[in-house]
mmCIF file of C-alpha atoms in Angstrom:
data_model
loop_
_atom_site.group_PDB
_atom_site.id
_atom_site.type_symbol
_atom_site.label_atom_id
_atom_site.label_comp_id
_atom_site.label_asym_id
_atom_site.label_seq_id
_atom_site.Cartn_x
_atom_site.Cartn_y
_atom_site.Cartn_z
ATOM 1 C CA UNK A 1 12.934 -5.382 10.524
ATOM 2 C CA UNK A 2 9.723 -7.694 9.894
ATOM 3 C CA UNK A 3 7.019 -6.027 8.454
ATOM 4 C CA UNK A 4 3.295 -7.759 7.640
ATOM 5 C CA UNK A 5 -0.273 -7.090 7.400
ATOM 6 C CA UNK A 6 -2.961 -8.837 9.015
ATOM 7 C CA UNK A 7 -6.360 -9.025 8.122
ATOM 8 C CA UNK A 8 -8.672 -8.311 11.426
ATOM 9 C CA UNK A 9 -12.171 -8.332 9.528
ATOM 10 C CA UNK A 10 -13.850 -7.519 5.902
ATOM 11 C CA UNK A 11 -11.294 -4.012 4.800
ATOM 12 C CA UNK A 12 -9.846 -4.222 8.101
ATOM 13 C CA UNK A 13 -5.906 -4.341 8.551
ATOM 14 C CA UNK A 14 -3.073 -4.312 10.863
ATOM 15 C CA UNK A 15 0.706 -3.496 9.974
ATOM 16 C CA UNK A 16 2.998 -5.474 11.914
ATOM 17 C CA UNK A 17 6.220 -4.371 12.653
ATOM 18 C CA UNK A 18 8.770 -6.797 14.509
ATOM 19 C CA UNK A 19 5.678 -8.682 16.330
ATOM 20 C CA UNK A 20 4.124 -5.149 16.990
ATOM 21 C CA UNK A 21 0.952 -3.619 16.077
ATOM 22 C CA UNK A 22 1.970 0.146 14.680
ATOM 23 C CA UNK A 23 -0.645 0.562 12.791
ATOM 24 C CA UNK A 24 -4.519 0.242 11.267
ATOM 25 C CA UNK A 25 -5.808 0.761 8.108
ATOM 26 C CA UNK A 26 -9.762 0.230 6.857
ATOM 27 C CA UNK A 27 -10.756 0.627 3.665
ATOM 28 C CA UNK A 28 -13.994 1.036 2.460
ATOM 29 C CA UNK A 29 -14.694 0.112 -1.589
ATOM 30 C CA UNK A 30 -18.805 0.601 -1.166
ATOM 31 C CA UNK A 31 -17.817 4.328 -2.655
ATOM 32 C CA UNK A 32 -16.311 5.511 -5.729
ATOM 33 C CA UNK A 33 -14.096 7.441 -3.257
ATOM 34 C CA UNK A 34 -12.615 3.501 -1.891
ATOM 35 C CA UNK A 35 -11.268 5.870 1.456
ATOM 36 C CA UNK A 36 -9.106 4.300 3.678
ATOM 37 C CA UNK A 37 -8.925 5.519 7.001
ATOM 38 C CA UNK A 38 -5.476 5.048 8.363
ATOM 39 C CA UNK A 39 -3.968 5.129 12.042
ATOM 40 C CA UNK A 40 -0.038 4.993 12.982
ATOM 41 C CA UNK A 41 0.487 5.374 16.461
ATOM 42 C CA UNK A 42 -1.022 8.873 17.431
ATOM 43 C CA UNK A 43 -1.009 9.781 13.683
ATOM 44 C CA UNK A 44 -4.497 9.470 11.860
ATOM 45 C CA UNK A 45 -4.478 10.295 8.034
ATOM 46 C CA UNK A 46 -7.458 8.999 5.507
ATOM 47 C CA UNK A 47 -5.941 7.905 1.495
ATOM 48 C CA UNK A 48 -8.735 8.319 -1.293
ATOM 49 C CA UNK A 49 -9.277 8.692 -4.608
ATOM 50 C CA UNK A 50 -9.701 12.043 -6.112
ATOM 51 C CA UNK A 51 -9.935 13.534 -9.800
ATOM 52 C CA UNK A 52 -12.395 13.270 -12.481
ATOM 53 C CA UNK A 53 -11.659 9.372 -13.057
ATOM 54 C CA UNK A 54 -10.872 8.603 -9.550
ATOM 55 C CA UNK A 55 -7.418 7.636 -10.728
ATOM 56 C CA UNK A 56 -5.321 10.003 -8.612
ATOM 57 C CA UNK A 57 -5.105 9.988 -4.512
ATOM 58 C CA UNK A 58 -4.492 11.895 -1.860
ATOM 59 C CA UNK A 59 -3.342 11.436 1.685
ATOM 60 C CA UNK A 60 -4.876 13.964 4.255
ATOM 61 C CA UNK A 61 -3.960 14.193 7.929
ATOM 62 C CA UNK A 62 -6.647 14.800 10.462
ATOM 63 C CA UNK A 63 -6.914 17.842 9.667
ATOM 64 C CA UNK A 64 -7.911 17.658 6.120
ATOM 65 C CA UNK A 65 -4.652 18.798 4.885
ATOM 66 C CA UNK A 66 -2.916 17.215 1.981
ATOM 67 C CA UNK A 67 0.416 15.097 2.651
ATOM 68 C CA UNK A 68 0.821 13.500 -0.311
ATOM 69 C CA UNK A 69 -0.106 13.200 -3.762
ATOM 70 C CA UNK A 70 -0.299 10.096 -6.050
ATOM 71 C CA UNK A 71 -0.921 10.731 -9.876
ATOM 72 C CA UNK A 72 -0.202 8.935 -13.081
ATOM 73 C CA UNK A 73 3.258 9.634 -14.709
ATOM 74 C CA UNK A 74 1.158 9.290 -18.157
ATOM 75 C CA UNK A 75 -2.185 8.318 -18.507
ATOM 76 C CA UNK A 76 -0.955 4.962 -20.436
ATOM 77 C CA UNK A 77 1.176 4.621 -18.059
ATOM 78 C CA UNK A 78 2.329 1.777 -15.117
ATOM 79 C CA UNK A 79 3.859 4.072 -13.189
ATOM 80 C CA UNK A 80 2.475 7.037 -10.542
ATOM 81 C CA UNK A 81 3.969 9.597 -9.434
ATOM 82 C CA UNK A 82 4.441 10.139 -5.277
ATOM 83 C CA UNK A 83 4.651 13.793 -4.143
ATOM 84 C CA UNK A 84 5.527 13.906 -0.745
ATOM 85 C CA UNK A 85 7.548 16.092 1.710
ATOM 86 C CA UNK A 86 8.616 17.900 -1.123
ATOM 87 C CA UNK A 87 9.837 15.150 -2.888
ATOM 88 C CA UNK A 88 8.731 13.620 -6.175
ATOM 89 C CA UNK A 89 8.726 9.728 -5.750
ATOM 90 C CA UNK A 90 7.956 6.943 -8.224
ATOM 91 C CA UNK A 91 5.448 4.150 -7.491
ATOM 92 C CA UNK A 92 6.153 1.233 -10.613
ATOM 93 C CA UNK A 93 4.119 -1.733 -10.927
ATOM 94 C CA UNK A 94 5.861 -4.913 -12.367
ATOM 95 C CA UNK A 95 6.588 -8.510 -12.450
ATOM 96 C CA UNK A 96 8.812 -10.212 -10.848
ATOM 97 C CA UNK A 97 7.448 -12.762 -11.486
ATOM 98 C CA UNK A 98 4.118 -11.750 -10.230
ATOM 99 C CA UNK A 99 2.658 -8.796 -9.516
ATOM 100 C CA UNK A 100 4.960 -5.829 -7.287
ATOM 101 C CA UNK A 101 4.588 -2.437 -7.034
ATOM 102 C CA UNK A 102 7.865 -0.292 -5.746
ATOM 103 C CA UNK A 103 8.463 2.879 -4.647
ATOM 104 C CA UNK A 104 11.748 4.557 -6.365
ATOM 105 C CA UNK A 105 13.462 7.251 -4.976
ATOM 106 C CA UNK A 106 15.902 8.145 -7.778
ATOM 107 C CA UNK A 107 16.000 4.833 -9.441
ATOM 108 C CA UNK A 108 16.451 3.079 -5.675
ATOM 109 C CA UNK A 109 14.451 1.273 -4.853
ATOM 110 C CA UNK A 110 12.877 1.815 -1.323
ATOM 111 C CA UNK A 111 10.049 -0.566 -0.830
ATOM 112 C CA UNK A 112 8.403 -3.039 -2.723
ATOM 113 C CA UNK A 113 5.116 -5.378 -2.706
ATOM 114 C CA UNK A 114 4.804 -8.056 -4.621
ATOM 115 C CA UNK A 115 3.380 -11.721 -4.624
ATOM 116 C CA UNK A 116 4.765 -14.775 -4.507
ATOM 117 C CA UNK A 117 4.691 -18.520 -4.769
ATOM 118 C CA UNK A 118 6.185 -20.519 -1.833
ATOM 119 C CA UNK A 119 4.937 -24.242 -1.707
ATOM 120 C CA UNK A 120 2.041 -23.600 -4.599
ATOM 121 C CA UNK A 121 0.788 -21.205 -2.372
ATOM 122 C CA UNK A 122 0.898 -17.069 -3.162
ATOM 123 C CA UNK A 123 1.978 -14.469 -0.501
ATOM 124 C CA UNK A 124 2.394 -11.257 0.174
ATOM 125 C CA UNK A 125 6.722 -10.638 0.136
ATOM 126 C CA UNK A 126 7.488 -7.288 1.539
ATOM 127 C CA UNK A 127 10.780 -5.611 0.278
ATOM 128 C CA UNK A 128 12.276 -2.818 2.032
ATOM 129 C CA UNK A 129 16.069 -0.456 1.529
ATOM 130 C CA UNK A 130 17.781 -0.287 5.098
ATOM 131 C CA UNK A 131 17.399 3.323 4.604
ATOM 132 C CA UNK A 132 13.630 3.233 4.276
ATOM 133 C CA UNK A 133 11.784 4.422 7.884
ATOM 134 C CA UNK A 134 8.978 6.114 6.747
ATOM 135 C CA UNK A 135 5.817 3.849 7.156
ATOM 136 C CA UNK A 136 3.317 6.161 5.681
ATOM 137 C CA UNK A 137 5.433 4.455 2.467
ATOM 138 C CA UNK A 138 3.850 1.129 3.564
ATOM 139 C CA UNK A 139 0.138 2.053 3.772
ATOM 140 C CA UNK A 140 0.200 3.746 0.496
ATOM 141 C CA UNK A 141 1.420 0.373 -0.434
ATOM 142 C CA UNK A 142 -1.068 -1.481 1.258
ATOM 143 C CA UNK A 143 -3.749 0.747 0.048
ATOM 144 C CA UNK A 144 -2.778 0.041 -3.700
ATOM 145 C CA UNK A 145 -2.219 -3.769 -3.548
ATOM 146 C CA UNK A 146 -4.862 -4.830 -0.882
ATOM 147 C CA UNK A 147 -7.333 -4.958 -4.209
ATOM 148 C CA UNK A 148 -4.891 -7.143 -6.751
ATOM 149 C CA UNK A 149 -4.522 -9.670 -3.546
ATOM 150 C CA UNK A 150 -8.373 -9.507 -3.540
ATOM 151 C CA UNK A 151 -8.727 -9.677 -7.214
ATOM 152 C CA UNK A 152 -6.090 -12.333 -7.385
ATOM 153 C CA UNK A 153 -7.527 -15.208 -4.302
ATOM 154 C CA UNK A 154 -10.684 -15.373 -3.026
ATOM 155 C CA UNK A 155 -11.308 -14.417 1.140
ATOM 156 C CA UNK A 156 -9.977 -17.639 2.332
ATOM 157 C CA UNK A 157 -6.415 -17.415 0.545
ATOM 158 C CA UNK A 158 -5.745 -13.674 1.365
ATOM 159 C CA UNK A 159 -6.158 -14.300 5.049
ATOM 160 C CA UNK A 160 -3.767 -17.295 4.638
ATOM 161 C CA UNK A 161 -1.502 -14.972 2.832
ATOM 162 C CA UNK A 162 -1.727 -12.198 5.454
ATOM 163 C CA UNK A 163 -0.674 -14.583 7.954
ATOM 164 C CA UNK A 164 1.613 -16.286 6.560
ATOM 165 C CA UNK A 165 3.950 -13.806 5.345
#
């Protein structure tokens, strides 16, 4: 399976799957809330930032209700906790040798995002376990790396990287 996102406009984003559009996701940073509005086939959930700081997020389905939660392990810490379907994930950020964050089930790692260097230019590798089918996985993801690929290259370079991966 080939996953990718493609940047469609300014926040806007499509998750590829095999040469298939599955999926949407636009964020919106003009807010302290930075909500992304997500759509996966029939599915429409919204990730944002919630909590004092804004350093935890949640994932609500249409209906307002809470799928997920994403909070820090420690407050020093590089690693979040993922609570979903009654399940207590771990979301690590690393390098490898640039930036990747993973999702750990158990110490297994499911998925992972992370940049690379091919030809002196950096892309976007996706990493995925066989066993991982969930794609909500992916636009948590998605949600926290689109702003170290913005940080990290200016417009230009992360829609090269989009495409290109």
């Amino acid at each position: 399976m080939e996953k990718k996102w493609m940047k469609k406009s300014e926040g806007k984003f499509s998750l590829i799957v095999d040469n298939t559009a599955i999926g949407n996701m636009e964020i919106s940073s003009k807010t302290t809330i930075s909500k992304a509005i997500c759509t996966l086939g029939e599915q429409k959930f919204t990730i944002q930032k919630t909590g004092f700081w804004k350093n935890n997020r949640e994932v609500l389905d249409n209906s307002g209700q809470i799928i997920a939660k994403i909070y820090n392990e420690k407050w020093f810490a590089s690693s979040s906790i993922l609570d979903y379907k009654n399940k207590k994930y771990k979301i690590v950020s690393r390098n490898n040798p640039l930036v990747e964050l993973v999702i750990l089930e158990q110490e297994i790692e499911l998925l992972a995002y992370g940049l690379k260097t091919e030809k002196k230019e950096i892309k976007v590798q996706i990493s995925m376990n066989k066993k991982t089918t969930d794609l909500l996985f992916d636009f948590i993801l998605w949600y926290l790396f689109a702003p170290i690929i913005a940080e990290n290259a200016d417009d230009n370079v992360v829609f090269q990287m989009l495409l290109s991966v």
